[in-house]
Amino acid sequence: MMLDLARLDQLQNASVLVIGDVMLDRYFIGDTNRISPEAPVPVVRVAHTEDRAGGAANVARNIAHLDGQAAILGIIGNDTDGRLLKDLLVKEKVHSELLELDDARTISKTRIISRHQQMVRLDMEDTFPVAQAESVKQRYGELVEQYNTVIISDYAKGTLACVGDLIQAARKAGKQVLVDPKSKDFSLYRGATVITPNLSEFKAAGGDASSDDAMLRSARAMLADAGIDTMLLTRSEQGMSLITPTEHHHFPAEVLEVSDVTGAGDTVIATLGTLLSAGFDLKDAAWLSNLAAGIVVAKLGAATVSPEELAARASHQWSAKTSGYHPSVEQSLLHIDYARQQGERIVFTNGCFDILHAGHVRYLAQARALGDRLVVGLNSDASVRRLKGEERPVNSLEDRMEVLSALACVDWVIPFGDNTEENDTPEQLIKRVNPQVLAKGGDYSIDTIVGADFVQENGGEVAILPTVEGRSTTGLIKKVRG
């Protein structure tokens, strides 16, 4: 397989309608140091809480975080949780088509987490009656023509009681239909383009996983019986298998360390749907979806994957080209905001980074260690010339961006400094990124670091990192020139 990662720029062309059971995911997170005197249970001292869009809404937010155009159709109650869910979707850049009903309540799941482990989950839910599913079906008929791909996210809460009609309507309109199933009877999803069961769902539906050959035979029999084109079977630590009537491809698990599998299936189908909608080949889309799953299970809670993360993980594989994907400034800022929404700590630093050397690499690794994500502000070519002289930079902005982006410790590279001297500092970019940590190297004091006041006033911190003696771009240039 040879995949050009520059094609990830096409994800903005994806338009996906997600329909299914939406819910509000609430997290109570804290430490545990003692057992309750009232009962033999641990006491969690809650430090903070997080609310996230869950269920089918989590599929939609995964699409939006991949730069796709996402819409979500489902049912919520006329209640506080429903209003909160709608507000969350606005922040996630998801178009909401949620039907608000007076006689229903919004499904919510509350998870108590301590030391990166779920202690207990509390579910607040009712199954929606068929009459409410008919309302969803009617609105779906008005929307389906506007999107080129449909994802059906079934959590068996009643929203998809008319699922067969929904699939047929989409296929009649020439749309791709992907289904994350919950029913043991896959024939309910007849006509789907792709179905994405996990191993437990596959077995519950009658699949035989006793050997690879048995798995392929039973999967193909299930596809034929149910009238479904393709199966992407997720097999936990065994990876994923893409199965059609005539071929199959196996993708080994890519996760390095599992933190939480919550929402991993949502990420898989969202990534697959986004890539297919953007015109990716099915095999390439499945391979990248497998990489996305490996990224997301290393995070806590129902997390998402950014195009930068996907490109970085793919570029480390032997079969992927390592260059070509460079998000725009606005895309990068949006992805940074998404990372912050997920509770990730953003670190910012800046420089010319003209000829990358060991001192730079060590410094950037130290900066990244101060948080979860590192943003590098990079002086433009015109800015470098004003600061360093007419013979600089040695390497163009595009080359410097590509080299920096290839470093594992760097998440985003954003250029600054247009044709005016006033923009030679990163002050405006720092205000747009709004990092929790501003890192700077060299003989600086906090009062001389550009942007330090802004970061501190917004509750962040400023870190001064040591430089590596004997390592500098100027020194390298002098050495080469003799």
PDB file of N, CA and C in Angstrom, residues 123-210:
ATOM      1  N   ASP A 123     -26.250   5.232  34.231  1.00  0.00           N
ATOM      2  CA  ASP A 123     -27.011   5.474  33.002  1.00  0.00           C
ATOM      3  C   ASP A 123     -28.400   6.001  33.331  1.00  0.00           C
ATOM      4  N   MET A 124     -28.765   7.100  32.698  1.00  0.00           N
ATOM      5  CA  MET A 124     -30.114   7.667  32.781  1.00  0.00           C
ATOM      6  C   MET A 124     -30.719   7.568  31.388  1.00  0.00           C
ATOM      7  N   GLU A 125     -31.654   6.654  31.190  1.00  0.00           N
ATOM      8  CA  GLU A 125     -32.162   6.457  29.843  1.00  0.00           C
ATOM      9  C   GLU A 125     -33.524   5.781  29.837  1.00  0.00           C
ATOM     10  N   ASP A 126     -34.260   6.044  28.782  1.00  0.00           N
ATOM     11  CA  ASP A 126     -35.512   5.365  28.466  1.00  0.00           C
ATOM     12  C   ASP A 126     -35.462   4.996  26.989  1.00  0.00           C
ATOM     13  N   THR A 127     -36.157   3.939  26.610  1.00  0.00           N
ATOM     14  CA  THR A 127     -36.253   3.571  25.201  1.00  0.00           C
ATOM     15  C   THR A 127     -37.353   4.395  24.548  1.00  0.00           C
ATOM     16  N   PHE A 128     -37.010   5.031  23.429  1.00  0.00           N
ATOM     17  CA  PHE A 128     -37.978   5.876  22.746  1.00  0.00           C
ATOM     18  C   PHE A 128     -39.030   5.023  22.036  1.00  0.00           C
ATOM     19  N   PRO A 129     -40.305   5.400  22.080  1.00  0.00           N
ATOM     20  CA  PRO A 129     -41.348   4.652  21.370  1.00  0.00           C
ATOM     21  C   PRO A 129     -41.269   4.854  19.862  1.00  0.00           C
ATOM     22  N   VAL A 130     -41.915   3.965  19.120  1.00  0.00           N
ATOM     23  CA  VAL A 130     -41.859   3.989  17.653  1.00  0.00           C
ATOM     24  C   VAL A 130     -42.386   5.305  17.095  1.00  0.00           C
ATOM     25  N   ALA A 131     -43.370   5.895  17.738  1.00  0.00           N
ATOM     26  CA  ALA A 131     -43.944   7.146  17.233  1.00  0.00           C
ATOM     27  C   ALA A 131     -42.881   8.239  17.144  1.00  0.00           C
ATOM     28  N   GLN A 132     -41.959   8.255  18.096  1.00  0.00           N
ATOM     29  CA  GLN A 132     -40.894   9.258  18.059  1.00  0.00           C
ATOM     30  C   GLN A 132     -39.885   8.933  16.965  1.00  0.00           C
ATOM     31  N   ALA A 133     -39.640   7.641  16.724  1.00  0.00           N
ATOM     32  CA  ALA A 133     -38.749   7.236  15.642  1.00  0.00           C
ATOM     33  C   ALA A 133     -39.313   7.647  14.284  1.00  0.00           C
ATOM     34  N   GLU A 134     -40.633   7.658  14.160  1.00  0.00           N
ATOM     35  CA  GLU A 134     -41.259   8.095  12.906  1.00  0.00           C
ATOM     36  C   GLU A 134     -40.985   9.574  12.645  1.00  0.00           C
ATOM     37  N   SER A 135     -40.940  10.369  13.709  1.00  0.00           N
ATOM     38  CA  SER A 135     -40.610  11.793  13.555  1.00  0.00           C
ATOM     39  C   SER A 135     -39.187  11.964  13.043  1.00  0.00           C
ATOM     40  N   VAL A 136     -38.286  11.122  13.540  1.00  0.00           N
ATOM     41  CA  VAL A 136     -36.903  11.148  13.077  1.00  0.00           C
ATOM     42  C   VAL A 136     -36.844  10.779  11.596  1.00  0.00           C
ATOM     43  N   LYS A 137     -37.589   9.747  11.224  1.00  0.00           N
ATOM     44  CA  LYS A 137     -37.621   9.289   9.834  1.00  0.00           C
ATOM     45  C   LYS A 137     -38.094  10.399   8.903  1.00  0.00           C
ATOM     46  N   GLN A 138     -39.102  11.134   9.320  1.00  0.00           N
ATOM     47  CA  GLN A 138     -39.635  12.209   8.482  1.00  0.00           C
ATOM     48  C   GLN A 138     -38.584  13.304   8.264  1.00  0.00           C
ATOM     49  N   ARG A 139     -37.909  13.705   9.325  1.00  0.00           N
ATOM     50  CA  ARG A 139     -36.888  14.741   9.196  1.00  0.00           C
ATOM     51  C   ARG A 139     -35.702  14.231   8.379  1.00  0.00           C
ATOM     52  N   TYR A 140     -35.367  12.977   8.533  1.00  0.00           N
ATOM     53  CA  TYR A 140     -34.280  12.346   7.777  1.00  0.00           C
ATOM     54  C   TYR A 140     -34.537  12.443   6.278  1.00  0.00           C
ATOM     55  N   GLY A 141     -35.777  12.210   5.873  1.00  0.00           N
ATOM     56  CA  GLY A 141     -36.131  12.288   4.459  1.00  0.00           C
ATOM     57  C   GLY A 141     -35.889  13.660   3.867  1.00  0.00           C
ATOM     58  N   GLU A 142     -35.968  14.685   4.715  1.00  0.00           N
ATOM     59  CA  GLU A 142     -35.737  16.048   4.260  1.00  0.00           C
ATOM     60  C   GLU A 142     -34.247  16.398   4.200  1.00  0.00           C
ATOM     61  N   LEU A 143     -33.420  15.606   4.888  1.00  0.00           N
ATOM     62  CA  LEU A 143     -31.998  15.932   5.010  1.00  0.00           C
ATOM     63  C   LEU A 143     -31.075  15.090   4.133  1.00  0.00           C
ATOM     64  N   VAL A 144     -31.460  13.853   3.851  1.00  0.00           N
ATOM     65  CA  VAL A 144     -30.516  12.882   3.303  1.00  0.00           C
ATOM     66  C   VAL A 144     -29.900  13.308   1.974  1.00  0.00           C
ATOM     67  N   GLU A 145     -30.637  14.061   1.159  1.00  0.00           N
ATOM     68  CA  GLU A 145     -30.107  14.502  -0.133  1.00  0.00           C
ATOM     69  C   GLU A 145     -28.953  15.489   0.011  1.00  0.00           C
ATOM     70  N   GLN A 146     -28.816  16.114   1.182  1.00  0.00           N
ATOM     71  CA  GLN A 146     -27.826  17.165   1.365  1.00  0.00           C
ATOM     72  C   GLN A 146     -26.429  16.635   1.693  1.00  0.00           C
ATOM     73  N   TYR A 147     -26.301  15.326   1.931  1.00  0.00           N
ATOM     74  CA  TYR A 147     -25.032  14.744   2.359  1.00  0.00           C
ATOM     75  C   TYR A 147     -24.688  13.569   1.460  1.00  0.00           C
ATOM     76  N   ASN A 148     -23.378  13.319   1.271  1.00  0.00           N
ATOM     77  CA  ASN A 148     -23.025  12.220   0.371  1.00  0.00           C
ATOM     78  C   ASN A 148     -22.757  10.914   1.098  1.00  0.00           C
ATOM     79  N   THR A 149     -22.765  10.937   2.425  1.00  0.00           N
ATOM     80  CA  THR A 149     -22.580   9.711   3.199  1.00  0.00           C
ATOM     81  C   THR A 149     -23.481   9.751   4.425  1.00  0.00           C
ATOM     82  N   VAL A 150     -24.038   8.591   4.785  1.00  0.00           N
ATOM     83  CA  VAL A 150     -24.882   8.472   5.982  1.00  0.00           C
ATOM     84  C   VAL A 150     -24.245   7.460   6.928  1.00  0.00           C
ATOM     85  N   ILE A 151     -24.145   7.815   8.201  1.00  0.00           N
ATOM     86  CA  ILE A 151     -23.705   6.885   9.231  1.00  0.00           C
ATOM     87  C   ILE A 151     -24.864   6.633  10.186  1.00  0.00           C
ATOM     88  N   ILE A 152     -25.183   5.375  10.383  1.00  0.00           N
ATOM     89  CA  ILE A 152     -26.237   4.979  11.311  1.00  0.00           C
ATOM     90  C   ILE A 152     -25.568   4.413  12.563  1.00  0.00           C
ATOM     91  N   SER A 153     -25.760   5.106  13.677  1.00  0.00           N
ATOM     92  CA  SER A 153     -25.115   4.741  14.935  1.00  0.00           C
ATOM     93  C   SER A 153     -26.182   4.210  15.893  1.00  0.00           C
ATOM     94  N   ASP A 154     -26.247   2.888  15.992  1.00  0.00           N
ATOM     95  CA  ASP A 154     -27.319   2.219  16.721  1.00  0.00           C
ATOM     96  C   ASP A 154     -26.855   1.850  18.135  1.00  0.00           C
ATOM     97  N   TYR A 155     -27.509   2.437  19.125  1.00  0.00           N
ATOM     98  CA  TYR A 155     -27.274   2.074  20.523  1.00  0.00           C
ATOM     99  C   TYR A 155     -28.502   1.400  21.146  1.00  0.00           C
ATOM    100  N   ALA A 156     -29.453   1.011  20.295  1.00  0.00           N
ATOM    101  CA  ALA A 156     -30.650   0.270  20.725  1.00  0.00           C
ATOM    102  C   ALA A 156     -31.487   1.049  21.735  1.00  0.00           C
ATOM    103  N   LYS A 157     -31.614   2.363  21.548  1.00  0.00           N
ATOM    104  CA  LYS A 157     -32.444   3.171  22.433  1.00  0.00           C
ATOM    105  C   LYS A 157     -33.761   3.573  21.785  1.00  0.00           C
ATOM    106  N   GLY A 158     -34.002   3.125  20.546  1.00  0.00           N
ATOM    107  CA  GLY A 158     -35.294   3.352  19.906  1.00  0.00           C
ATOM    108  C   GLY A 158     -35.308   4.386  18.809  1.00  0.00           C
ATOM    109  N   THR A 159     -34.279   5.200  18.676  1.00  0.00           N
ATOM    110  CA  THR A 159     -34.247   6.226  17.635  1.00  0.00           C
ATOM    111  C   THR A 159     -34.318   5.610  16.248  1.00  0.00           C
ATOM    112  N   LEU A 160     -33.762   4.399  16.094  1.00  0.00           N
ATOM    113  CA  LEU A 160     -33.631   3.768  14.781  1.00  0.00           C
ATOM    114  C   LEU A 160     -34.629   2.629  14.580  1.00  0.00           C
ATOM    115  N   ALA A 161     -35.814   2.779  15.126  1.00  0.00           N
ATOM    116  CA  ALA A 161     -36.826   1.738  14.949  1.00  0.00           C
ATOM    117  C   ALA A 161     -37.179   1.545  13.479  1.00  0.00           C
ATOM    118  N   CYS A 162     -36.972   2.567  12.668  1.00  0.00           N
ATOM    119  CA  CYS A 162     -37.276   2.490  11.231  1.00  0.00           C
ATOM    120  C   CYS A 162     -35.998   2.365  10.403  1.00  0.00           C
ATOM    121  N   VAL A 163     -34.985   1.684  10.928  1.00  0.00           N
ATOM    122  CA  VAL A 163     -33.664   1.692  10.311  1.00  0.00           C
ATOM    123  C   VAL A 163     -33.672   1.162   8.878  1.00  0.00           C
ATOM    124  N   GLY A 164     -34.484   0.155   8.596  1.00  0.00           N
ATOM    125  CA  GLY A 164     -34.534  -0.392   7.235  1.00  0.00           C
ATOM    126  C   GLY A 164     -34.978   0.651   6.224  1.00  0.00           C
ATOM    127  N   ASP A 165     -35.982   1.438   6.587  1.00  0.00           N
ATOM    128  CA  ASP A 165     -36.466   2.493   5.699  1.00  0.00           C
ATOM    129  C   ASP A 165     -35.399   3.569   5.492  1.00  0.00           C
ATOM    130  N   LEU A 166     -34.652   3.859   6.543  1.00  0.00           N
ATOM    131  CA  LEU A 166     -33.607   4.885   6.454  1.00  0.00           C
ATOM    132  C   LEU A 166     -32.515   4.460   5.476  1.00  0.00           C
ATOM    133  N   ILE A 167     -32.112   3.201   5.557  1.00  0.00           N
ATOM    134  CA  ILE A 167     -31.064   2.696   4.666  1.00  0.00           C
ATOM    135  C   ILE A 167     -31.545   2.701   3.219  1.00  0.00           C
ATOM    136  N   GLN A 168     -32.742   2.236   2.987  1.00  0.00           N
ATOM    137  CA  GLN A 168     -33.264   2.179   1.628  1.00  0.00           C
ATOM    138  C   GLN A 168     -33.395   3.561   1.015  1.00  0.00           C
ATOM    139  N   ALA A 169     -33.804   4.527   1.825  1.00  0.00           N
ATOM    140  CA  ALA A 169     -33.937   5.894   1.320  1.00  0.00           C
ATOM    141  C   ALA A 169     -32.589   6.462   0.922  1.00  0.00           C
ATOM    142  N   ALA A 170     -31.571   6.168   1.719  1.00  0.00           N
ATOM    143  CA  ALA A 170     -30.232   6.672   1.411  1.00  0.00           C
ATOM    144  C   ALA A 170     -29.666   6.015   0.159  1.00  0.00           C
ATOM    145  N   ARG A 171     -29.818   4.701   0.042  1.00  0.00           N
ATOM    146  CA  ARG A 171     -29.289   4.004  -1.132  1.00  0.00           C
ATOM    147  C   ARG A 171     -30.029   4.423  -2.399  1.00  0.00           C
ATOM    148  N   LYS A 172     -31.322   4.661  -2.275  1.00  0.00           N
ATOM    149  CA  LYS A 172     -32.102   5.132  -3.423  1.00  0.00           C
ATOM    150  C   LYS A 172     -31.597   6.495  -3.886  1.00  0.00           C
ATOM    151  N   ALA A 173     -31.108   7.302  -2.925  1.00  0.00           N
ATOM    152  CA  ALA A 173     -30.573   8.623  -3.253  1.00  0.00           C
ATOM    153  C   ALA A 173     -29.115   8.557  -3.674  1.00  0.00           C
ATOM    154  N   GLY A 174     -28.544   7.342  -3.753  1.00  0.00           N
ATOM    155  CA  GLY A 174     -27.174   7.170  -4.194  1.00  0.00           C
ATOM    156  C   GLY A 174     -26.132   7.446  -3.133  1.00  0.00           C
ATOM    157  N   LYS A 175     -26.504   7.337  -1.866  1.00  0.00           N
ATOM    158  CA  LYS A 175     -25.581   7.627  -0.774  1.00  0.00           C
ATOM    159  C   LYS A 175     -24.928   6.362  -0.232  1.00  0.00           C
ATOM    160  N   GLN A 176     -23.709   6.494   0.272  1.00  0.00           N
ATOM    161  CA  GLN A 176     -23.067   5.419   1.007  1.00  0.00           C
ATOM    162  C   GLN A 176     -23.682   5.354   2.405  1.00  0.00           C
ATOM    163  N   VAL A 177     -23.876   4.148   2.910  1.00  0.00           N
ATOM    164  CA  VAL A 177     -24.463   3.981   4.242  1.00  0.00           C
ATOM    165  C   VAL A 177     -23.566   3.082   5.080  1.00  0.00           C
ATOM    166  N   LEU A 178     -23.089   3.618   6.196  1.00  0.00           N
ATOM    167  CA  LEU A 178     -22.277   2.857   7.131  1.00  0.00           C
ATOM    168  C   LEU A 178     -23.092   2.627   8.402  1.00  0.00           C
ATOM    169  N   VAL A 179     -23.015   1.428   8.954  1.00  0.00           N
ATOM    170  CA  VAL A 179     -23.818   1.084  10.124  1.00  0.00           C
ATOM    171  C   VAL A 179     -22.930   0.537  11.234  1.00  0.00           C
ATOM    172  N   ASP A 180     -23.051   1.118  12.420  1.00  0.00           N
ATOM    173  CA  ASP A 180     -22.484   0.548  13.642  1.00  0.00           C
ATOM    174  C   ASP A 180     -23.639  -0.180  14.331  1.00  0.00           C
ATOM    175  N   PRO A 181     -23.663  -1.526  14.271  1.00  0.00           N
ATOM    176  CA  PRO A 181     -24.867  -2.272  14.658  1.00  0.00           C
ATOM    177  C   PRO A 181     -24.964  -2.517  16.161  1.00  0.00           C
ATOM    178  N   LYS A 182     -26.184  -2.705  16.599  1.00  0.00           N
ATOM    179  CA  LYS A 182     -26.424  -3.150  17.967  1.00  0.00           C
ATOM    180  C   LYS A 182     -27.267  -4.422  17.971  1.00  0.00           C
ATOM    181  N   SER A 183     -28.150  -4.548  16.976  1.00  0.00           N
ATOM    182  CA  SER A 183     -29.014  -5.732  16.896  1.00  0.00           C
ATOM    183  C   SER A 183     -28.216  -6.978  16.533  1.00  0.00           C
ATOM    184  N   LYS A 184     -28.637  -8.126  17.064  1.00  0.00           N
ATOM    185  CA  LYS A 184     -28.035  -9.407  16.706  1.00  0.00           C
ATOM    186  C   LYS A 184     -28.440  -9.838  15.297  1.00  0.00           C
ATOM    187  N   ASP A 185     -29.516  -9.246  14.791  1.00  0.00           N
ATOM    188  CA  ASP A 185     -30.026  -9.588  13.468  1.00  0.00           C
ATOM    189  C   ASP A 185     -29.525  -8.567  12.452  1.00  0.00           C
ATOM    190  N   PHE A 186     -28.441  -8.895  11.754  1.00  0.00           N
ATOM    191  CA  PHE A 186     -27.849  -7.958  10.797  1.00  0.00           C
ATOM    192  C   PHE A 186     -28.745  -7.720   9.586  1.00  0.00           C
ATOM    193  N   SER A 187     -29.740  -8.556   9.384  1.00  0.00           N
ATOM    194  CA  SER A 187     -30.649  -8.349   8.249  1.00  0.00           C
ATOM    195  C   SER A 187     -31.466  -7.070   8.412  1.00  0.00           C
ATOM    196  N   LEU A 188     -31.538  -6.545   9.646  1.00  0.00           N
ATOM    197  CA  LEU A 188     -32.218  -5.265   9.854  1.00  0.00           C
ATOM    198  C   LEU A 188     -31.507  -4.142   9.106  1.00  0.00           C
ATOM    199  N   TYR A 189     -30.222  -4.354   8.800  1.00  0.00           N
ATOM    200  CA  TYR A 189     -29.421  -3.327   8.143  1.00  0.00           C
ATOM    201  C   TYR A 189     -29.226  -3.639   6.658  1.00  0.00           C
ATOM    202  N   ARG A 190     -30.158  -4.382   6.085  1.00  0.00           N
ATOM    203  CA  ARG A 190     -30.074  -4.772   4.675  1.00  0.00           C
ATOM    204  C   ARG A 190     -29.888  -3.555   3.775  1.00  0.00           C
ATOM    205  N   GLY A 191     -28.937  -3.682   2.848  1.00  0.00           N
ATOM    206  CA  GLY A 191     -28.672  -2.600   1.904  1.00  0.00           C
ATOM    207  C   GLY A 191     -27.537  -1.688   2.317  1.00  0.00           C
ATOM    208  N   ALA A 192     -26.990  -1.861   3.516  1.00  0.00           N
ATOM    209  CA  ALA A 192     -25.899  -1.003   3.973  1.00  0.00           C
ATOM    210  C   ALA A 192     -24.651  -1.229   3.127  1.00  0.00           C
ATOM    211  N   THR A 193     -23.844  -0.193   2.981  1.00  0.00           N
ATOM    212  CA  THR A 193     -22.583  -0.307   2.255  1.00  0.00           C
ATOM    213  C   THR A 193     -21.536  -1.017   3.107  1.00  0.00           C
ATOM    214  N   VAL A 194     -21.408  -0.576   4.360  1.00  0.00           N
ATOM    215  CA  VAL A 194     -20.438  -1.153   5.290  1.00  0.00           C
ATOM    216  C   VAL A 194     -21.090  -1.309   6.655  1.00  0.00           C
ATOM    217  N   ILE A 195     -20.825  -2.433   7.306  1.00  0.00           N
ATOM    218  CA  ILE A 195     -21.250  -2.642   8.683  1.00  0.00           C
ATOM    219  C   ILE A 195     -19.999  -2.831   9.538  1.00  0.00           C
ATOM    220  N   THR A 196     -19.970  -2.268  10.756  1.00  0.00           N
ATOM    221  CA  THR A 196     -18.737  -2.259  11.549  1.00  0.00           C
ATOM    222  C   THR A 196     -18.948  -2.882  12.937  1.00  0.00           C
ATOM    223  N   PRO A 197     -19.254  -4.165  13.019  1.00  0.00           N
ATOM    224  CA  PRO A 197     -19.430  -4.784  14.334  1.00  0.00           C
ATOM    225  C   PRO A 197     -18.097  -4.989  15.042  1.00  0.00           C
ATOM    226  N   ASN A 198     -18.144  -5.013  16.382  1.00  0.00           N
ATOM    227  CA  ASN A 198     -16.972  -5.474  17.108  1.00  0.00           C
ATOM    228  C   ASN A 198     -17.064  -6.987  17.262  1.00  0.00           C
ATOM    229  N   LEU A 199     -16.075  -7.592  17.862  1.00  0.00           N
ATOM    230  CA  LEU A 199     -16.027  -9.052  17.928  1.00  0.00           C
ATOM    231  C   LEU A 199     -17.189  -9.622  18.714  1.00  0.00           C
ATOM    232  N   SER A 200     -17.583  -8.964  19.795  1.00  0.00           N
ATOM    233  CA  SER A 200     -18.715  -9.447  20.600  1.00  0.00           C
ATOM    234  C   SER A 200     -20.009  -9.392  19.804  1.00  0.00           C
ATOM    235  N   GLU A 201     -20.212  -8.298  19.071  1.00  0.00           N
ATOM    236  CA  GLU A 201     -21.423  -8.166  18.258  1.00  0.00           C
ATOM    237  C   GLU A 201     -21.426  -9.180  17.121  1.00  0.00           C
ATOM    238  N   PHE A 202     -20.258  -9.431  16.563  1.00  0.00           N
ATOM    239  CA  PHE A 202     -20.123 -10.418  15.490  1.00  0.00           C
ATOM    240  C   PHE A 202     -20.523 -11.807  15.989  1.00  0.00           C
ATOM    241  N   LYS A 203     -20.022 -12.188  17.144  1.00  0.00           N
ATOM    242  CA  LYS A 203     -20.352 -13.495  17.715  1.00  0.00           C
ATOM    243  C   LYS A 203     -21.830 -13.576  18.088  1.00  0.00           C
ATOM    244  N   ALA A 204     -22.362 -12.502  18.663  1.00  0.00           N
ATOM    245  CA  ALA A 204     -23.776 -12.496  19.060  1.00  0.00           C
ATOM    246  C   ALA A 204     -24.698 -12.652  17.862  1.00  0.00           C
ATOM    247  N   ALA A 205     -24.237 -12.185  16.699  1.00  0.00           N
ATOM    248  CA  ALA A 205     -25.033 -12.295  15.473  1.00  0.00           C
ATOM    249  C   ALA A 205     -24.841 -13.639  14.773  1.00  0.00           C
ATOM    250  N   GLY A 206     -24.053 -14.521  15.382  1.00  0.00           N
ATOM    251  CA  GLY A 206     -23.861 -15.851  14.813  1.00  0.00           C
ATOM    252  C   GLY A 206     -22.528 -16.055  14.130  1.00  0.00           C
ATOM    253  N   GLY A 207     -21.602 -15.102  14.248  1.00  0.00           N
ATOM    254  CA  GLY A 207     -20.298 -15.224  13.627  1.00  0.00           C
ATOM    255  C   GLY A 207     -19.410 -16.223  14.347  1.00  0.00           C
ATOM    256  N   ASP A 208     -18.557 -16.889  13.585  1.00  0.00           N
ATOM    257  CA  ASP A 208     -17.640 -17.887  14.126  1.00  0.00           C
ATOM    258  C   ASP A 208     -16.227 -17.303  14.105  1.00  0.00           C
ATOM    259  N   ALA A 209     -15.664 -17.075  15.291  1.00  0.00           N
ATOM    260  CA  ALA A 209     -14.328 -16.492  15.386  1.00  0.00           C
ATOM    261  C   ALA A 209     -13.303 -17.493  15.887  1.00  0.00           C
ATOM    262  N   SER A 210     -13.572 -18.788  15.710  1.00  0.00           N
ATOM    263  CA  SER A 210     -12.669 -19.816  16.224  1.00  0.00           C
ATOM    264  C   SER A 210     -11.344 -19.867  15.461  1.00  0.00           C
TER     265      SER A 210
END
